[in-house]
C-alpha atoms as an extended CHARMM CRD file, in Angstrom:
* protein
*
       182  EXT
         1         1  MET       CA             59.7220000000       96.1040000000      135.8150000000  PROA      1               0.0000000000
         2         2  THR       CA             59.7430000000       92.4140000000      134.9980000000  PROA      2               0.0000000000
         3         3  GLU       CA             62.9660000000       90.7250000000      134.1630000000  PROA      3               0.0000000000
         4         4  LEU       CA             63.2710000000       89.6670000000      130.5290000000  PROA      4               0.0000000000
         5         5  THR       CA             64.2840000000       86.1400000000      129.6070000000  PROA      5               0.0000000000
         6         6  ASN       CA             67.5260000000       85.6260000000      127.7420000000  PROA      6               0.0000000000
         7         7  ARG       CA             65.6070000000       84.6180000000      124.6300000000  PROA      7               0.0000000000
         8         8  THR       CA             63.5040000000       87.8190000000      124.6570000000  PROA      8               0.0000000000
         9         9  LEU       CA             66.5490000000       89.9600000000      125.4080000000  PROA      9               0.0000000000
        10        10  ILE       CA             68.5430000000       88.4180000000      122.5500000000  PROA      10              0.0000000000
        11        11  CYS       CA             65.6060000000       88.8340000000      120.1840000000  PROA      11              0.0000000000
        12        12  GLN       CA             65.3440000000       92.5140000000      121.0800000000  PROA      12              0.0000000000
        13        13  LEU       CA             69.1080000000       93.0030000000      120.7210000000  PROA      13              0.0000000000
        14        14  GLN       CA             69.0940000000       91.4300000000      117.2730000000  PROA      14              0.0000000000
        15        15  GLN       CA             66.4350000000       93.9450000000      116.2390000000  PROA      15              0.0000000000
        16        16  SER       CA             68.2050000000       96.9360000000      117.7450000000  PROA      16              0.0000000000
        17        17  MET       CA             71.4900000000       96.9650000000      119.6910000000  PROA      17              0.0000000000
        18        18  ASP       CA             70.4910000000       98.8680000000      122.8020000000  PROA      18              0.0000000000
        19        19  SER       CA             73.4470000000       99.4390000000      125.1080000000  PROA      19              0.0000000000
        20        20  SER       CA             71.3920000000       99.0460000000      128.2810000000  PROA      20              0.0000000000
        21        21  GLU       CA             70.0220000000       95.6740000000      127.1480000000  PROA      21              0.0000000000
        22        22  LEU       CA             73.5090000000       94.5740000000      126.0930000000  PROA      22              0.0000000000
        23        23  ALA       CA             74.8430000000       95.5940000000      129.5160000000  PROA      23              0.0000000000
        24        24  THR       CA             72.0690000000       93.5880000000      131.1830000000  PROA      24              0.0000000000
        25        25  LEU       CA             72.9230000000       90.5080000000      129.1410000000  PROA      25              0.0000000000
        26        26  PHE       CA             76.6180000000       90.9800000000      129.8400000000  PROA      26              0.0000000000
        27        27  ASP       CA             75.9690000000       91.1550000000      133.5780000000  PROA      27              0.0000000000
        28        28  ARG       CA             74.0570000000       87.8750000000      133.3750000000  PROA      28              0.0000000000
        29        29  TYR       CA             76.9820000000       86.1250000000      131.6820000000  PROA      29              0.0000000000
        30        30  ARG       CA             79.7800000000       87.8050000000      133.6410000000  PROA      30              0.0000000000
        31        31  PRO       CA             80.4060000000       84.5810000000      135.6620000000  PROA      31              0.0000000000
        32        32  VAL       CA             81.3710000000       82.8710000000      132.3800000000  PROA      32              0.0000000000
        33        33  LEU       CA             84.0850000000       85.4970000000      131.9330000000  PROA      33              0.0000000000
        34        34  TYR       CA             85.3130000000       85.0600000000      135.5100000000  PROA      34              0.0000000000
        35        35  ARG       CA             85.4670000000       81.2790000000      135.1550000000  PROA      35              0.0000000000
        36        36  LEU       CA             87.4820000000       81.5050000000      131.9360000000  PROA      36              0.0000000000
        37        37  GLN       CA             89.6850000000       84.1740000000      133.4600000000  PROA      37              0.0000000000
        38        38  GLN       CA             90.6260000000       81.7840000000      136.2650000000  PROA      38              0.0000000000
        39        39  THR       CA             91.4000000000       79.0330000000      133.7500000000  PROA      39              0.0000000000
        40        40  TYR       CA             93.4240000000       80.9460000000      131.1470000000  PROA      40              0.0000000000
        41        41  TYR       CA             96.1800000000       83.5210000000      131.3040000000  PROA      41              0.0000000000
        42        42  ILE       CA             96.7640000000       86.1070000000      128.5740000000  PROA      42              0.0000000000
        43        43  PRO       CA            100.1280000000       87.8710000000      128.9790000000  PROA      43              0.0000000000
        44        44  GLY       CA             99.7910000000       91.6040000000      129.4310000000  PROA      44              0.0000000000
        45        45  PHE       CA             96.0100000000       91.5610000000      129.9150000000  PROA      45              0.0000000000
        46        46  GLU       CA             94.4250000000       93.4880000000      132.7680000000  PROA      46              0.0000000000
        47        47  GLN       CA             90.8680000000       93.2260000000      134.0940000000  PROA      47              0.0000000000
        48        48  ASP       CA             89.6340000000       95.9960000000      131.7840000000  PROA      48              0.0000000000
        49        49  ASP       CA             91.0920000000       94.2130000000      128.7590000000  PROA      49              0.0000000000
        50        50  TRP       CA             89.2680000000       91.0080000000      129.6860000000  PROA      50              0.0000000000
        51        51  ILE       CA             85.9700000000       92.8510000000      130.1000000000  PROA      51              0.0000000000
        52        52  GLN       CA             86.3880000000       94.6760000000      126.8140000000  PROA      52              0.0000000000
        53        53  GLU       CA             87.1270000000       91.4690000000      124.8940000000  PROA      53              0.0000000000
        54        54  ALA       CA             84.2120000000       89.7020000000      126.6030000000  PROA      54              0.0000000000
        55        55  ARG       CA             81.8250000000       92.5100000000      125.6320000000  PROA      55              0.0000000000
        56        56  LEU       CA             83.0010000000       92.4420000000      122.0380000000  PROA      56              0.0000000000
        57        57  VAL       CA             82.5140000000       88.6910000000      121.8910000000  PROA      57              0.0000000000
        58        58  LEU       CA             79.0640000000       89.0560000000      123.4580000000  PROA      58              0.0000000000
        59        59  TYR       CA             78.1280000000       91.6750000000      120.8590000000  PROA      59              0.0000000000
        60        60  THR       CA             79.1300000000       89.4320000000      117.9360000000  PROA      60              0.0000000000
        61        61  ALA       CA             77.6220000000       86.3560000000      119.5910000000  PROA      61              0.0000000000
        62        62  VAL       CA             74.2550000000       88.1050000000      119.9090000000  PROA      62              0.0000000000
        63        63  GLN       CA             74.3830000000       89.0420000000      116.2360000000  PROA      63              0.0000000000
        64        64  LYS       CA             75.3210000000       85.5240000000      115.1050000000  PROA      64              0.0000000000
        65        65  PHE       CA             73.1250000000       83.5380000000      117.4990000000  PROA      65              0.0000000000
        66        66  GLN       CA             70.2520000000       81.7270000000      115.8120000000  PROA      66              0.0000000000
        67        67  LEU       CA             67.2120000000       81.5460000000      118.0490000000  PROA      67              0.0000000000
        68        68  GLU       CA             65.8890000000       78.5070000000      116.1610000000  PROA      68              0.0000000000
        69        69  ARG       CA             68.7440000000       76.3380000000      117.3790000000  PROA      69              0.0000000000
        70        70  THR       CA             68.3400000000       74.2380000000      120.4820000000  PROA      70              0.0000000000
        71        71  THR       CA             71.6680000000       75.1790000000      122.0520000000  PROA      71              0.0000000000
        72        72  SER       CA             71.5800000000       77.7030000000      124.8350000000  PROA      72              0.0000000000
        73        73  PHE       CA             73.0230000000       81.1430000000      124.3490000000  PROA      73              0.0000000000
        74        74  GLY       CA             75.2610000000       80.6630000000      127.3860000000  PROA      74              0.0000000000
        75        75  ALA       CA             77.0300000000       77.6990000000      125.7770000000  PROA      75              0.0000000000
        76        76  PHE       CA             77.3230000000       79.5620000000      122.4760000000  PROA      76              0.0000000000
        77        77  TYR       CA             78.7870000000       82.6290000000      124.1990000000  PROA      77              0.0000000000
        78        78  ARG       CA             81.1990000000       80.5520000000      126.3120000000  PROA      78              0.0000000000
        79        79  LEU       CA             82.4580000000       78.7470000000      123.1890000000  PROA      79              0.0000000000
        80        80  ASN       CA             82.9730000000       82.0250000000      121.2950000000  PROA      80              0.0000000000
        81        81  LEU       CA             84.7180000000       83.6220000000      124.2590000000  PROA      81              0.0000000000
        82        82  THR       CA             86.9430000000       80.5780000000      124.7200000000  PROA      82              0.0000000000
        83        83  HSD       CA             87.9430000000       80.6980000000      121.0460000000  PROA      83              0.0000000000
        84        84  ARG       CA             88.7040000000       84.4160000000      121.3240000000  PROA      84              0.0000000000
        85        85  ILE       CA             90.8710000000       83.7510000000      124.3790000000  PROA      85              0.0000000000
        86        86  PHE       CA             92.7390000000       81.0440000000      122.4550000000  PROA      86              0.0000000000
        87        87  ASP       CA             93.2880000000       83.4990000000      119.5980000000  PROA      87              0.0000000000
        88        88  LEU       CA             94.6410000000       86.1360000000      121.9860000000  PROA      88              0.0000000000
        89        89  ILE       CA             96.9730000000       83.6430000000      123.6590000000  PROA      89              0.0000000000
        90        90  ARG       CA             98.1710000000       82.4670000000      120.2480000000  PROA      90              0.0000000000
        91        91  GLN       CA             98.7620000000       86.0660000000      119.1670000000  PROA      91              0.0000000000
        92        92  THR       CA            100.8350000000       86.9110000000      122.2200000000  PROA      92              0.0000000000
        93        93  GLN       CA            102.8660000000       83.7210000000      121.8920000000  PROA      93              0.0000000000
        94        94  ALA       CA            103.5250000000       84.3560000000      118.1920000000  PROA      94              0.0000000000
        95        95  LEU       CA            104.5770000000       87.9230000000      118.9290000000  PROA      95              0.0000000000
        96        96  LYS       CA            106.8250000000       86.6550000000      121.7170000000  PROA      96              0.0000000000
        97        97  ARG       CA            108.5100000000       84.1380000000      119.4120000000  PROA      97              0.0000000000
        98        98  GLN       CA            108.9310000000       86.7260000000      116.6960000000  PROA      98              0.0000000000
        99        99  MET       CA            110.5640000000       89.2070000000      119.0420000000  PROA      99              0.0000000000
       100       100  ASN       CA            112.9230000000       86.5760000000      120.4610000000  PROA      100             0.0000000000
       101       101  HSD       CA            113.8450000000       85.3470000000      117.0100000000  PROA      101             0.0000000000
       102       102  THR       CA            114.7190000000       88.7640000000      115.6090000000  PROA      102             0.0000000000
       103       103  ALA       CA            116.6270000000       90.0270000000      118.6490000000  PROA      103             0.0000000000
       104       104  VAL       CA            120.2550000000       90.7000000000      117.7010000000  PROA      104             0.0000000000
       105       105  SER       CA            122.9310000000       92.1630000000      119.9200000000  PROA      105             0.0000000000
       106       106  ILE       CA            124.4850000000       95.2700000000      118.4230000000  PROA      106             0.0000000000
       107       107  GLU       CA            127.6810000000       94.7530000000      120.4260000000  PROA      107             0.0000000000
       108       108  VAL       CA            128.1750000000       91.2040000000      119.1150000000  PROA      108             0.0000000000
       109       109  GLN       CA            127.4420000000       92.1860000000      115.5070000000  PROA      109             0.0000000000
       110       110  SER       CA            129.1240000000       95.6120000000      115.6040000000  PROA      110             0.0000000000
       111       111  SER       CA            131.1010000000       95.1340000000      112.3700000000  PROA      111             0.0000000000
       112       112  TYR       CA            127.9500000000       94.0830000000      110.4940000000  PROA      112             0.0000000000
       113       113  PHE       CA            126.0050000000       97.1070000000      111.6990000000  PROA      113             0.0000000000
       114       114  ALA       CA            128.9270000000       99.4360000000      111.0050000000  PROA      114             0.0000000000
       115       115  ASP       CA            129.0160000000       98.2500000000      107.3870000000  PROA      115             0.0000000000
       116       116  THR       CA            125.2580000000       98.1110000000      106.7080000000  PROA      116             0.0000000000
       117       117  LEU       CA            123.5770000000      100.9020000000      108.6750000000  PROA      117             0.0000000000
       118       118  PRO       CA            124.0460000000      104.4010000000      107.3080000000  PROA      118             0.0000000000
       119       119  ASP       CA            125.4780000000      106.9230000000      109.6950000000  PROA      119             0.0000000000
       120       120  PHE       CA            123.9900000000      110.2100000000      108.5790000000  PROA      120             0.0000000000
       121       121  ARG       CA            126.3250000000      112.1520000000      110.8290000000  PROA      121             0.0000000000
       122       122  TRP       CA            129.2650000000      110.6300000000      108.9190000000  PROA      122             0.0000000000
       123       123  ALA       CA            127.6870000000      111.4980000000      105.5560000000  PROA      123             0.0000000000
       124       124  LEU       CA            127.2200000000      115.0980000000      106.6820000000  PROA      124             0.0000000000
       125       125  ARG       CA            130.8200000000      115.2450000000      107.8760000000  PROA      125             0.0000000000
       126       126  GLU       CA            132.0280000000      113.8780000000      104.5170000000  PROA      126             0.0000000000
       127       127  GLN       CA            129.9370000000      116.4280000000      102.6170000000  PROA      127             0.0000000000
       128       128  LEU       CA            131.4390000000      119.2600000000      104.6140000000  PROA      128             0.0000000000
       129       129  GLU       CA            134.9640000000      117.9440000000      104.0350000000  PROA      129             0.0000000000
       130       130  VAL       CA            134.3400000000      117.6090000000      100.2730000000  PROA      130             0.0000000000
       131       131  LYS       CA            132.9340000000      121.1390000000      100.0680000000  PROA      131             0.0000000000
       132       132  GLU       CA            135.9450000000      122.4910000000      101.9400000000  PROA      132             0.0000000000
       133       133  ALA       CA            138.3240000000      120.6020000000       99.6260000000  PROA      133             0.0000000000
       134       134  ILE       CA            136.5330000000      121.9940000000       96.5620000000  PROA      134             0.0000000000
       135       135  TRP       CA            136.7560000000      125.5620000000       97.8580000000  PROA      135             0.0000000000
       136       136  GLN       CA            140.4950000000      125.0600000000       98.4340000000  PROA      136             0.0000000000
       137       137  LEU       CA            140.9530000000      123.5430000000       94.9560000000  PROA      137             0.0000000000
       138       138  LEU       CA            139.0160000000      126.0900000000       92.8690000000  PROA      138             0.0000000000
       139       139  PRO       CA            141.4840000000      129.0110000000       93.2120000000  PROA      139             0.0000000000
       140       140  ARG       CA            144.3380000000      126.7560000000       92.0130000000  PROA      140             0.0000000000
       141       141  LEU       CA            142.5860000000      125.8610000000       88.7470000000  PROA      141             0.0000000000
       142       142  SER       CA            142.7610000000      127.7770000000       85.5180000000  PROA      142             0.0000000000
       143       143  VAL       CA            139.5720000000      129.2460000000       84.0330000000  PROA      143             0.0000000000
       144       144  VAL       CA            139.1870000000      126.2980000000       81.6320000000  PROA      144             0.0000000000
       145       145  GLU       CA            139.9120000000      123.6950000000       84.3180000000  PROA      145             0.0000000000
       146       146  ARG       CA            137.4610000000      125.3930000000       86.6750000000  PROA      146             0.0000000000
       147       147  THR       CA            134.7270000000      125.4300000000       84.0020000000  PROA      147             0.0000000000
       148       148  VAL       CA            135.2950000000      121.7370000000       83.2510000000  PROA      148             0.0000000000
       149       149  PHE       CA            135.4010000000      120.8030000000       86.9400000000  PROA      149             0.0000000000
       150       150  VAL       CA            132.2230000000      122.7280000000       87.8060000000  PROA      150             0.0000000000
       151       151  GLY       CA            130.4800000000      121.2150000000       84.7450000000  PROA      151             0.0000000000
       152       152  ILE       CA            131.4200000000      117.7010000000       85.8840000000  PROA      152             0.0000000000
       153       153  LEU       CA            130.1680000000      118.4230000000       89.4020000000  PROA      153             0.0000000000
       154       154  ARG       CA            126.8610000000      119.6790000000       87.9850000000  PROA      154             0.0000000000
       155       155  GLY       CA            126.5400000000      116.5130000000       85.8990000000  PROA      155             0.0000000000
       156       156  ASP       CA            126.7580000000      118.2800000000       82.5270000000  PROA      156             0.0000000000
       157       157  SER       CA            127.5110000000      116.1660000000       79.4840000000  PROA      157             0.0000000000
       158       158  LEU       CA            131.0240000000      116.2030000000       77.9970000000  PROA      158             0.0000000000
       159       159  GLU       CA            129.6740000000      117.7610000000       74.8120000000  PROA      159             0.0000000000
       160       160  LEU       CA            128.1720000000      120.6910000000       76.7020000000  PROA      160             0.0000000000
       161       161  ILE       CA            131.3510000000      121.2160000000       78.7090000000  PROA      161             0.0000000000
       162       162  SER       CA            133.4960000000      121.0730000000       75.5690000000  PROA      162             0.0000000000
       163       163  GLN       CA            131.3030000000      123.7400000000       73.9240000000  PROA      163             0.0000000000
       164       164  GLN       CA            131.6040000000      125.9970000000       76.9550000000  PROA      164             0.0000000000
       165       165  VAL       CA            135.3950000000      125.8620000000       77.0000000000  PROA      165             0.0000000000
       166       166  ASP       CA            135.7380000000      125.6350000000       73.2130000000  PROA      166             0.0000000000
       167       167  CYS       CA            137.5730000000      122.2980000000       73.2850000000  PROA      167             0.0000000000
       168       168  LYS       CA            137.2120000000      119.1210000000       71.2780000000  PROA      168             0.0000000000
       169       169  ILE       CA            136.4640000000      115.7750000000       72.8110000000  PROA      169             0.0000000000
       170       170  ASN       CA            139.1610000000      113.1980000000       72.1100000000  PROA      170             0.0000000000
       171       171  PRO       CA            137.3070000000      110.2590000000       70.4530000000  PROA      171             0.0000000000
       172       172  ASN       CA            139.8480000000      107.7830000000       71.9060000000  PROA      172             0.0000000000
       173       173  ALA       CA            139.2550000000      109.1100000000       75.4020000000  PROA      173             0.0000000000
       174       174  VAL       CA            135.4320000000      109.0760000000       75.2860000000  PROA      174             0.0000000000
       175       175  ARG       CA            135.3760000000      105.6770000000       77.0000000000  PROA      175             0.0000000000
       176       176  THR       CA            137.1920000000      107.1740000000       79.9480000000  PROA      176             0.0000000000
       177       177  LYS       CA            135.2770000000      110.4800000000       79.6200000000  PROA      177             0.0000000000
       178       178  LYS       CA            138.4030000000      112.5860000000       79.2290000000  PROA      178             0.0000000000
       179       179  ILE       CA            138.5230000000      115.9490000000       77.4960000000  PROA      179             0.0000000000
       180       180  SER       CA            141.6420000000      116.8400000000       75.6080000000  PROA      180             0.0000000000
       181       181  PHE       CA            142.6290000000      120.4820000000       75.4660000000  PROA      181             0.0000000000
       182       182  LEU       CA            143.9600000000      121.8970000000       72.2290000000  PROA      182             0.0000000000
């Protein structure tokens, strides 16, 4: 089988993205990747990551490359890959700065975190203590007091509670939401 020129290979790839042709083109331009890999460092990138990014850039470069232009595909691909590497370096540096900027020691700011972060274990403990206090209080209340107290806990309106216990609402005490017993 005769070896296709880059121009013919790119033309065929623009018509139909065949993975074997794309792999052939990638193998031809693999030295570009190795050269850039020796020049630039991307934190956290392994060899597979570099190859994956280079293949993605090659794929988009093939789609965007205009055969009518006089520039070679190799230069176009190298430029696109270099720009992608710059973007990746910029991304990792921005993420690094963001993480360093937002890092706060919990031990140093313990009073702030104690006041602002909810402790759901504490809320559960408080709920249990309130329920226990209510169960201890209910037997001490009269029938009317118990009806009023349970109505308040349920969120019933004062009018509804007063109808249930057959009491009138003191108009002077409405601002403080007190019920006067007759």
